[in-house]
Short mmCIF file of C-alpha atoms in Angstrom, two decimals:
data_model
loop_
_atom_site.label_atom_id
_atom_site.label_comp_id
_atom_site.label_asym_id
_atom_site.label_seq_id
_atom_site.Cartn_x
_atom_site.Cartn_y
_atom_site.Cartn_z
CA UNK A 1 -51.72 -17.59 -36.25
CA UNK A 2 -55.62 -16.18 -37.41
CA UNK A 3 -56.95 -17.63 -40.40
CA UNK A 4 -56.01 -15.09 -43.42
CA UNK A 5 -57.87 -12.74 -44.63
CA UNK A 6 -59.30 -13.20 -47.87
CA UNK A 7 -58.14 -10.59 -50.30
CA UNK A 8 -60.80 -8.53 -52.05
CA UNK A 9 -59.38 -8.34 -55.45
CA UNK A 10 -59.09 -4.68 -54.56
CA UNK A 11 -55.84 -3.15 -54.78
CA UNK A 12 -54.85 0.51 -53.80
CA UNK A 13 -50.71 1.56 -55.37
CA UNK A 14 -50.24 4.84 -53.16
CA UNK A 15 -47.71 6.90 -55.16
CA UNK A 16 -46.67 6.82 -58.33
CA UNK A 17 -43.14 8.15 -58.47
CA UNK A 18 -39.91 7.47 -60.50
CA UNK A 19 -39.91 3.47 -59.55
CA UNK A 20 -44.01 3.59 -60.56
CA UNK A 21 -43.51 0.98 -63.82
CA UNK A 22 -45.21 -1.72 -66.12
CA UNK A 23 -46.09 -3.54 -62.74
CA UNK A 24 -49.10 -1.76 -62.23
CA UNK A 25 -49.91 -2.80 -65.82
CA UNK A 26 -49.47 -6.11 -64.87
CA UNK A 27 -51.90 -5.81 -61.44
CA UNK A 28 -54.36 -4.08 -64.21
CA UNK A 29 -54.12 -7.70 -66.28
CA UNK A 30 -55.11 -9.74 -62.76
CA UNK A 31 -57.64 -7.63 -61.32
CA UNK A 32 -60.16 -4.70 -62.13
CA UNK A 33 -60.38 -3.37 -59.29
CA UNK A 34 -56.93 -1.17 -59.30
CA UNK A 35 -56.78 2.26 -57.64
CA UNK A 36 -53.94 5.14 -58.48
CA UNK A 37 -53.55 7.42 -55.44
CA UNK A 38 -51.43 10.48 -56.07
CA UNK A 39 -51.11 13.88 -54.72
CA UNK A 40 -53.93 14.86 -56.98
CA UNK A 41 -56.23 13.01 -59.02
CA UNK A 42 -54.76 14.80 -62.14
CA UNK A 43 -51.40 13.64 -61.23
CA UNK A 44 -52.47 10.22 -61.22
CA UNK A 45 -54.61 10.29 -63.83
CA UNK A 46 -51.44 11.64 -65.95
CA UNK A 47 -49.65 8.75 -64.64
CA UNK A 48 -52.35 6.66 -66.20
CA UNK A 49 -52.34 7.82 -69.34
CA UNK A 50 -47.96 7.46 -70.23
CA UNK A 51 -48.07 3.80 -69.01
CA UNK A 52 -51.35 3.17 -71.04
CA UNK A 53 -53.59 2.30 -67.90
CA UNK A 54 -56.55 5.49 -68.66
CA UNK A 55 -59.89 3.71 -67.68
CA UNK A 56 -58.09 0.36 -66.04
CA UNK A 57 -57.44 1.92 -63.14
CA UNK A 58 -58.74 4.55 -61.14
CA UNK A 59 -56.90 8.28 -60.19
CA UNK A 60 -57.30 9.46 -56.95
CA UNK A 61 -56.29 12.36 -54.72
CA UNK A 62 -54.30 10.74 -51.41
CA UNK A 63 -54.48 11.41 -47.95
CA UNK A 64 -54.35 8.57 -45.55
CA UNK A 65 -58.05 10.14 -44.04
CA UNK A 66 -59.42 9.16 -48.38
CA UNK A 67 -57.47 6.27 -47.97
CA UNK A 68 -58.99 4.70 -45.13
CA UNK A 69 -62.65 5.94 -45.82
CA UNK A 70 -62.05 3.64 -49.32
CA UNK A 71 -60.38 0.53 -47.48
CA UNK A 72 -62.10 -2.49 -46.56
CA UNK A 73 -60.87 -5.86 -45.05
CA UNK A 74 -59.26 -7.79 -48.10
CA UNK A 75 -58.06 -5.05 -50.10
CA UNK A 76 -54.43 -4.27 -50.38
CA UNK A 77 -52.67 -1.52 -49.94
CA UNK A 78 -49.07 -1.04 -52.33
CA UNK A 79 -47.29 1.70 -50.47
CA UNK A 80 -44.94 3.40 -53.26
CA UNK A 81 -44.65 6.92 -50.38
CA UNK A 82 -41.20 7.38 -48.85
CA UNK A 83 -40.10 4.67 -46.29
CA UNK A 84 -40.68 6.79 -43.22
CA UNK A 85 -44.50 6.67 -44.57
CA UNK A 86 -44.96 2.95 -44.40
CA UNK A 87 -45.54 2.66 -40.73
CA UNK A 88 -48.88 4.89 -40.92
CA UNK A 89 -50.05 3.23 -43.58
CA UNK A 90 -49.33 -0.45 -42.31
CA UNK A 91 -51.46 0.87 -38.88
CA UNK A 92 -53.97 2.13 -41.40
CA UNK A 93 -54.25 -1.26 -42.95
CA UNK A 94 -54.22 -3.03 -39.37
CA UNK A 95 -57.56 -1.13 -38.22
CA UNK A 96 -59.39 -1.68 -41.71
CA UNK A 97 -57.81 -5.51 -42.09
CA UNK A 98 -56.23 -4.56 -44.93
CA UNK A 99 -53.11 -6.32 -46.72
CA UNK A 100 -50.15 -4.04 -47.09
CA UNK A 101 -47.20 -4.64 -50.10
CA UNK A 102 -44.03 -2.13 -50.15
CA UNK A 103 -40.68 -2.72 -52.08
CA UNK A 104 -38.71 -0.89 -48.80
CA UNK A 105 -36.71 -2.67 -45.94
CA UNK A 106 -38.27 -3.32 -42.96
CA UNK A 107 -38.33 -0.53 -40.35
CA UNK A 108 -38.23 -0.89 -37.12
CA UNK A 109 -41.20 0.80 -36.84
CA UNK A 110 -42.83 -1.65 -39.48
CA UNK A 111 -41.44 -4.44 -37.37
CA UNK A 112 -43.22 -3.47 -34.50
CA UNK A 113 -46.78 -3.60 -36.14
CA UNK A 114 -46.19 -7.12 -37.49
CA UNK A 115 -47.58 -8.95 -34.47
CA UNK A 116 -50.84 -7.16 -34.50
CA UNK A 117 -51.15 -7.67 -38.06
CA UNK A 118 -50.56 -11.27 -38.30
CA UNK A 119 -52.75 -11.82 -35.41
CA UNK A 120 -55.39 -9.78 -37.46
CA UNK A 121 -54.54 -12.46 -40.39
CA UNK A 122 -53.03 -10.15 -42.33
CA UNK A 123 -49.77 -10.35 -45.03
CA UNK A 124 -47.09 -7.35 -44.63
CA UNK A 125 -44.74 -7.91 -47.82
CA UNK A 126 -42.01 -5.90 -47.83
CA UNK A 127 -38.55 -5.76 -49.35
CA UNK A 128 -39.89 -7.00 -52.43
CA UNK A 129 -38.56 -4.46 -55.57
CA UNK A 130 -35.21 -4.59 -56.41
CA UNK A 131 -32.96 -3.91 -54.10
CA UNK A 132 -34.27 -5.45 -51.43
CA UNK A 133 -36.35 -7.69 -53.36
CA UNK A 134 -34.85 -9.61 -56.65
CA UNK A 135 -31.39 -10.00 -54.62
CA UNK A 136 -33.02 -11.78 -51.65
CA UNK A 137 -34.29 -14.41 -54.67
CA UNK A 138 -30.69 -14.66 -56.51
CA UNK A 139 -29.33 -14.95 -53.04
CA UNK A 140 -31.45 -18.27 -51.86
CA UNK A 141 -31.28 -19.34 -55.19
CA UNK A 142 -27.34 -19.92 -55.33
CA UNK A 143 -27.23 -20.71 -51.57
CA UNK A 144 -29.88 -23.72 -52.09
CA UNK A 145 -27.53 -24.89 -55.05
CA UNK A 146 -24.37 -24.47 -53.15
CA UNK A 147 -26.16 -26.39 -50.48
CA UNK A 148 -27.02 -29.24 -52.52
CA UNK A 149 -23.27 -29.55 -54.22
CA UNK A 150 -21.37 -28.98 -50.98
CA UNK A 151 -23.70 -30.31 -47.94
CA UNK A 152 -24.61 -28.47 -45.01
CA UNK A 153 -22.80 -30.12 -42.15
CA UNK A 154 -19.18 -29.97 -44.74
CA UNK A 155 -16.46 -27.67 -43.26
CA UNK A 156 -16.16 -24.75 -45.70
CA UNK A 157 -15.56 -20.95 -46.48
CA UNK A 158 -17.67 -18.78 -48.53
CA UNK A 159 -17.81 -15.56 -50.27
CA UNK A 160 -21.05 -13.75 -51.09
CA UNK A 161 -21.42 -10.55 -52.70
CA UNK A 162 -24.68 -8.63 -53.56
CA UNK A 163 -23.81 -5.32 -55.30
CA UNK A 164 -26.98 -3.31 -57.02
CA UNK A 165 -26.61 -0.20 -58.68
CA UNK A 166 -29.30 2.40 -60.93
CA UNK A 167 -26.32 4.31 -63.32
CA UNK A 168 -27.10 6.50 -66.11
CA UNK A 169 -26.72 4.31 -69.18
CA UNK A 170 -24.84 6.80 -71.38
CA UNK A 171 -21.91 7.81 -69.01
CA UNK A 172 -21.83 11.59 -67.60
CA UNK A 173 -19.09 13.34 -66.33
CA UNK A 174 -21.21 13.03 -62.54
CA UNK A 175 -21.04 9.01 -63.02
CA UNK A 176 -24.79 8.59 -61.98
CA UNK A 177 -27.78 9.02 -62.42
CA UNK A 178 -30.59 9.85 -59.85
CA UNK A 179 -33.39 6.78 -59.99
CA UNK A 180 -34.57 8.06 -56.73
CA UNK A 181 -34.79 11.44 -54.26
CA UNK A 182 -31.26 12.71 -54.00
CA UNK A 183 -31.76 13.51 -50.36
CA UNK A 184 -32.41 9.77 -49.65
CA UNK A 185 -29.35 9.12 -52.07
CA UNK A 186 -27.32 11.10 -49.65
CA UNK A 187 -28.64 10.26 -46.04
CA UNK A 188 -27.93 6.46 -47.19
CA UNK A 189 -24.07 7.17 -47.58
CA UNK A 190 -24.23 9.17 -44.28
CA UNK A 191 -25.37 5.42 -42.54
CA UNK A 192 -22.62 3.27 -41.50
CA UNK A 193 -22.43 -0.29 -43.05
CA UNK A 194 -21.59 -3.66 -41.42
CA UNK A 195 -20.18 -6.69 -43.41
CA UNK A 196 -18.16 -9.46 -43.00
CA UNK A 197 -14.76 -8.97 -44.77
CA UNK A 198 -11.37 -11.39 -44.43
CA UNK A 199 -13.19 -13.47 -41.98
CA UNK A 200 -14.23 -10.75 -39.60
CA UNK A 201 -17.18 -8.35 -38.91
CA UNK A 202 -16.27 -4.79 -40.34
CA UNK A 203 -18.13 -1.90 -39.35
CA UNK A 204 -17.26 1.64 -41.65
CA UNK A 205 -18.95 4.96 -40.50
CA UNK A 206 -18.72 6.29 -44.33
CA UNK A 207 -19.36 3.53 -46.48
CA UNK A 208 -17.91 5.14 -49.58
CA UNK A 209 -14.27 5.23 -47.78
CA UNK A 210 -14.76 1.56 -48.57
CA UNK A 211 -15.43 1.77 -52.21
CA UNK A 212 -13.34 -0.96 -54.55
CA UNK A 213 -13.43 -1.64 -58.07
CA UNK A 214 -15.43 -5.00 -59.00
CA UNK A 215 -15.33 -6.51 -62.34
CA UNK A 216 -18.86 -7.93 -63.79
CA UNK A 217 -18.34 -9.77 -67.12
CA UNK A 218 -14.85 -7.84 -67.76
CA UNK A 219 -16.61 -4.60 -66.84
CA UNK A 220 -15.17 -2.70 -63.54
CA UNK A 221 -17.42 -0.94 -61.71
CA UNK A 222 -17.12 0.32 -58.33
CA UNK A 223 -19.12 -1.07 -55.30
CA UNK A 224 -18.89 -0.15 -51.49
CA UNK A 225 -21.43 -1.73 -48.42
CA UNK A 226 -24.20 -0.53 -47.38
CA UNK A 227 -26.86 -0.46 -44.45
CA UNK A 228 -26.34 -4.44 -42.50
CA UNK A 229 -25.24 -7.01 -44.77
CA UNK A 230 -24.65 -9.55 -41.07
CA UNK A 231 -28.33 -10.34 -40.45
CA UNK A 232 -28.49 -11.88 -44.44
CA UNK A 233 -26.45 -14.36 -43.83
CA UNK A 234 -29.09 -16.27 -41.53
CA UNK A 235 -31.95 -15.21 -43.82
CA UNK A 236 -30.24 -16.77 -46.45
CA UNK A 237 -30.19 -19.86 -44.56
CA UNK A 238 -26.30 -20.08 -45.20
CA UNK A 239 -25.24 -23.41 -42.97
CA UNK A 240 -23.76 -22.77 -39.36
CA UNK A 241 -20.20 -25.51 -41.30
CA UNK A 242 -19.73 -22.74 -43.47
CA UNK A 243 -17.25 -19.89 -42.55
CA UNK A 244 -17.73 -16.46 -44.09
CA UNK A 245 -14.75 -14.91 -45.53
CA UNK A 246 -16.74 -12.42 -47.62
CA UNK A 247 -20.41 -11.17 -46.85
CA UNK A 248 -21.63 -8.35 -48.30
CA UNK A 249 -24.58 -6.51 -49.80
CA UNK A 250 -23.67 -3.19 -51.29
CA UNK A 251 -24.21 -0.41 -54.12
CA UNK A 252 -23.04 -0.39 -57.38
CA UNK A 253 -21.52 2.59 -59.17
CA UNK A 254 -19.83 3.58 -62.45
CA UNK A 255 -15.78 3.25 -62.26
CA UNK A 256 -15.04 6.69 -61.54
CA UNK A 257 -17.75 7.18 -59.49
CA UNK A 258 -15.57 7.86 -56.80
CA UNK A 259 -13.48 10.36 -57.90
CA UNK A 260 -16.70 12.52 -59.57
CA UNK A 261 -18.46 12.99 -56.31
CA UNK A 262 -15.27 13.72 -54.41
CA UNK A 263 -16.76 17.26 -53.24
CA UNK A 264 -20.08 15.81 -52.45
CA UNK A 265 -17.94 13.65 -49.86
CA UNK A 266 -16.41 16.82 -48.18
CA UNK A 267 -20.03 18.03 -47.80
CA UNK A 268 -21.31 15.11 -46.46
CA UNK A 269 -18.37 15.14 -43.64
CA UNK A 270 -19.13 18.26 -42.22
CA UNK A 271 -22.53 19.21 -43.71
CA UNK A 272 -25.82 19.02 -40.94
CA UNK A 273 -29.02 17.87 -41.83
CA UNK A 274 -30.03 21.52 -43.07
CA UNK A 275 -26.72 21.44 -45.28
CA UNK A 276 -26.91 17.78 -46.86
CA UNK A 277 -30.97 18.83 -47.42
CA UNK A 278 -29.80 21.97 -49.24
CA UNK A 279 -27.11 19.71 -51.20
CA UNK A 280 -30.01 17.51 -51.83
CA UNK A 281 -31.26 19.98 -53.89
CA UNK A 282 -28.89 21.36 -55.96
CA UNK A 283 -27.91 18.12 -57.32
CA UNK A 284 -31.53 17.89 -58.03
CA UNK A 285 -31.51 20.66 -59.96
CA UNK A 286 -27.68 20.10 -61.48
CA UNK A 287 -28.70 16.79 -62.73
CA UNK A 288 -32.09 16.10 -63.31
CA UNK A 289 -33.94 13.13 -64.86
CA UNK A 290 -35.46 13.56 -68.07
CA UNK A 291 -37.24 11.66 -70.15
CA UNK A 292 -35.04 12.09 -73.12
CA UNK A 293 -31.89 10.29 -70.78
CA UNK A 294 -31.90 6.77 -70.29
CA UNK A 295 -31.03 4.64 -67.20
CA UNK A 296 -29.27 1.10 -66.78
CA UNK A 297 -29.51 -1.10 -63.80
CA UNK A 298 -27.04 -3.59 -62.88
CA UNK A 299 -27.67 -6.20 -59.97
CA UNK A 300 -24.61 -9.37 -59.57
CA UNK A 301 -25.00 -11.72 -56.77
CA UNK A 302 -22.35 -13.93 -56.89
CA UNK A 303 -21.36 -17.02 -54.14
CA UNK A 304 -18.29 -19.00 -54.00
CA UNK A 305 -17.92 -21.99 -51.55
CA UNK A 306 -14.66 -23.97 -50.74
CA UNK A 307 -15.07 -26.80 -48.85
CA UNK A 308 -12.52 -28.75 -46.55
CA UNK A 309 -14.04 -31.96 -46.88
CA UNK A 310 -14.48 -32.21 -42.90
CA UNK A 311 -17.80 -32.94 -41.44
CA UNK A 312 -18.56 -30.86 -38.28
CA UNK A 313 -20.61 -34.36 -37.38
CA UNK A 314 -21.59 -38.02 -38.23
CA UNK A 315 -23.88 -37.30 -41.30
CA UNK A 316 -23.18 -41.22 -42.69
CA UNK A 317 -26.89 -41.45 -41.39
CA UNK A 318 -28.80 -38.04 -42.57
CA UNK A 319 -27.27 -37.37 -45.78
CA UNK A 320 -26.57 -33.74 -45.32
CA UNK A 321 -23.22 -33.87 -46.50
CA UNK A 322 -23.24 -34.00 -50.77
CA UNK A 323 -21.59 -36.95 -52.26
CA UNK A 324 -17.85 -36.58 -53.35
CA UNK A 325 -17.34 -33.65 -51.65
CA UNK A 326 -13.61 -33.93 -50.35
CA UNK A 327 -10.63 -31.53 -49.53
CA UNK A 328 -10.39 -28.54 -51.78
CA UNK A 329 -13.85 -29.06 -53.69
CA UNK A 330 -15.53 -25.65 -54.64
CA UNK A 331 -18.65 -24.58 -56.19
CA UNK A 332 -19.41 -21.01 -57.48
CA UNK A 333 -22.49 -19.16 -58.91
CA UNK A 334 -23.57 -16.23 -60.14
CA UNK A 335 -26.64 -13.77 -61.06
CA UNK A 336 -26.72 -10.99 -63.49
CA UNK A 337 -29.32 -8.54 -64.34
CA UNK A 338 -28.25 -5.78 -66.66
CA UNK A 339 -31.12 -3.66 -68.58
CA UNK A 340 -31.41 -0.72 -69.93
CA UNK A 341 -34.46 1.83 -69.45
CA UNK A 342 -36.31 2.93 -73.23
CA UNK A 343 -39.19 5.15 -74.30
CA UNK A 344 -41.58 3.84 -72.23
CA UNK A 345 -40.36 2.71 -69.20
CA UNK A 346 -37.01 3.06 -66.52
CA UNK A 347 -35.52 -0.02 -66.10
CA UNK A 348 -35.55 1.30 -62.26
CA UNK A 349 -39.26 0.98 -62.69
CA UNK A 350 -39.70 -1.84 -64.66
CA UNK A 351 -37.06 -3.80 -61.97
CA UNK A 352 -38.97 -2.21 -58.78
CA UNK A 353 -42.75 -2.63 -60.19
CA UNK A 354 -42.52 -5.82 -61.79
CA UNK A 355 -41.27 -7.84 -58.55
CA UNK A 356 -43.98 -6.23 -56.04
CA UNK A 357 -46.96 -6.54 -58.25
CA UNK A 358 -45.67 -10.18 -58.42
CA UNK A 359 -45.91 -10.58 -55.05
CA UNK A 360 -49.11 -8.34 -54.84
CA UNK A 361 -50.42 -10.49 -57.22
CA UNK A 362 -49.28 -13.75 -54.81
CA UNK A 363 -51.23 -12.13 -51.81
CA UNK A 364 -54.52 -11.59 -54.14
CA UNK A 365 -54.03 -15.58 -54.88
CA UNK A 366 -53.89 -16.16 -51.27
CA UNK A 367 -50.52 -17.88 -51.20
CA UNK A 368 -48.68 -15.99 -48.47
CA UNK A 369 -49.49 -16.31 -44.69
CA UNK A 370 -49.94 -14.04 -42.66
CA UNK A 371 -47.10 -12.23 -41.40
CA UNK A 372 -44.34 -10.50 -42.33
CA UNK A 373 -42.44 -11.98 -45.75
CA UNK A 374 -39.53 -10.33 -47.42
CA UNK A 375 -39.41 -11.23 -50.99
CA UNK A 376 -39.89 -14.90 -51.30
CA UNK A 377 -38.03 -16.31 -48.36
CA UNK A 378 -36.97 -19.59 -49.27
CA UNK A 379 -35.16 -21.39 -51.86
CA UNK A 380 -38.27 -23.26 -53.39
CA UNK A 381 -40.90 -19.96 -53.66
CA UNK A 382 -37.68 -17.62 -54.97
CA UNK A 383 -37.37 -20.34 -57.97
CA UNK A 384 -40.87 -19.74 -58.52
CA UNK A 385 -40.72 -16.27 -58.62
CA UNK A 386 -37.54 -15.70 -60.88
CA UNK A 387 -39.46 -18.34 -63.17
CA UNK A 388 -42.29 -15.73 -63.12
CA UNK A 389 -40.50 -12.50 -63.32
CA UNK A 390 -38.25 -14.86 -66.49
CA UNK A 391 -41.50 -15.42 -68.17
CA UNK A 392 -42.58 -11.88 -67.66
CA UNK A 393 -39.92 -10.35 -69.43
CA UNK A 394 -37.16 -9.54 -66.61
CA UNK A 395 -33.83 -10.69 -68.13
CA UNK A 396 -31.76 -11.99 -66.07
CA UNK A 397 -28.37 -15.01 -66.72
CA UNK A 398 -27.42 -17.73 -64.43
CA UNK A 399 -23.72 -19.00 -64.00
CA UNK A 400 -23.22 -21.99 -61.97
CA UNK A 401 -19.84 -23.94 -61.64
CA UNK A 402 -18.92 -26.97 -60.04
#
């Protein structure tokens, strides 16, 4: 692996759309040296000005051409653009030596840039907002707990669920609100989801013909899968003993959810791209966010583990397996963040911004390698972040039993 590249103190935050929050004023707090690109500089300087940032930071017109004539080896580049954008701008920051931070899965076409940039000693952060980003941490979080009550090499089951979900706080008769482009709202229920469910891999082409109700603190809601929940449960470094009855990662919706976008469904089962782009838009304009409404977010990550109390080895020697742990002994855990948006900020924003300027802020510091890092991706570094997003003002409860 090359040596990393120092980081300049420079940062560039390309976009400043609906999940645009209070994390930029928080990047403004560790560094000077902050650039706004928009579509024009009056957007961004507009953008500025309602989150209190006029003179911290600088506005700027976007292209990728501005953008690379301003880069130089160090800086950072915070892509905020639609996913399919990420891949131009991560080869952008690969010929300049330039870090790059997005709160986005990883794309395939991301992936394939990784090598080059890590060679280059360069950090590509990515799935590092909300959802993907604060769920990876509650996730390794309860798994290195579960871990350390139940033992790695003890024979046991396991549920996990991840369910996140933007709704409107107030309750409309449409049972959401939009916290991001309705056409990317839409193409995500047109992806088939795979999950683990009763102990066996379940694929479903619609993912919202798997919706359920699912109760969080006595409230129901109503969750279905989305995108690939199977490739988590390595990530999470869930142990090889451990069977998985349950494992998924999903979106959250208002009970009745379901029933209120019934003839968006029909649409979305015969509808063509043309179609579900003209839908797109009408919802856009049927149901459009103001800045009078109000938003809620809602993320539960919750992990319960039953071991059998037999050892798939001899750990007498290593230790692995926890002490006491015999027939029928379980351990559960839990994560809740619930906030509601106000005056001045979304809670979509605040919950997407805050975690990537955290980890912006970690790549300025010089504390990630090179290479590609979702999140925080281990047990020890997402306990320092959740202690850093705590102390920053994201609320968020821990349950733990057992």
């Amino acid at each position: 692996m090359a040596d990393l590249v120092p980081a300049t103190g420079t940062v560039h935050w390309v976009g400043a759309g609906l999940s645009t929050g209070s994390g930029l004023a928080a990047l403004c707090e560790h560094t000077d040296a902050v650039r706004l690109w928009h579509r024009t500089a009056e957007r961004a300087a507009e953008t500025l000005d309602r989150l209190g940032l006029t003179g911290r930071a600088e506005p700027l017109a976007y292209t990728l051409g501005a953008l690379m004539d301003r880069l130089a080896p160090g800086d950072v580049v915070v892509s905020m653009l639609p996913a399919s954008e990420h891949a131009a701008l991560l080869a952008a920051c690969v010929t300049r030596r330039a870090h790059f931070a997005c709160s986005s899965y990883v794309s395939d076409a991301v992936l394939e840039q990784v090598p080059a940039a890590t060679g280059a000693g360069l950090v590509v952060l990515a799935e590092a907002g909300l959802d993907p980003g604060v769920d990876h941490l509650f996730a390794h979080s309860l798994v290195a707990r579960a871990r350390r009550a139940i033992g790695d090499h003890t024979a046991a089951s396991y549920r996990l669920t991840s369910y996140c979900g933007g709704v409107p706080a107030v309750p409309n008769d449409f049972r959401y609100r939009f916290s991001w482009a309705p056409l990317g709202v839409l193409n995500a229920l047109r992806s088939p989801a795979r999950y683990v469910e009763n102990g066996a891999e379940t694929v479903v082409g619609r993912p919202w013909e798997a919706t359920r109700e699912h109760l969080v603190h006595g409230e129901t809601f109503e969750v279905y899968p989305n995108r690939d929940s199977v490739p988590f449960i390595e990530q999470y470094g869930l142990p090889r003993a451990w069977k998985p009855l349950t494992f998924v990662r999903g979106t959250l919706r208002l009970d009745g959810w379901l029933r209120a976008w019934e003839t968006v469904f029909e649409q979305l089962r015969t509808g063509d791209d043309a179609a579900i782009a003209a839908l797109a838009r009408e919802l856009a304009a049927a149901y459009p966010t103001t800045d009078t409404d109000r938003d809620r977010v809602v993320l539960a990550v919750s992990l319960d583990v039953r071991a059998s109390g037999r050892g798939t080895g001899d750990t007498a020697d290593t230790g692995d397996r926890a002490e006491g742990v015999d027939n029928g002994t379980t351990w559960s855990g839990s994560y809740l963040l619930d906030l509601e948006g106000d005056e001045k900020e979304s809670a979509m924003a605040r919950c997407v911004s805050r975690p990537l300027a955290l980890g912006v802020r970690h790549i300025l510091d010089g504390s990630l390698a090179p290479g590609l890092s979702r999140a925080a991706e281990t047990a020890p570094r997402s306990e320092e972040w959740l202690r850093e997003l705590g102390d920053e003002g994201l609320v968020f409860t821990l349950r733990t039993e057992g």
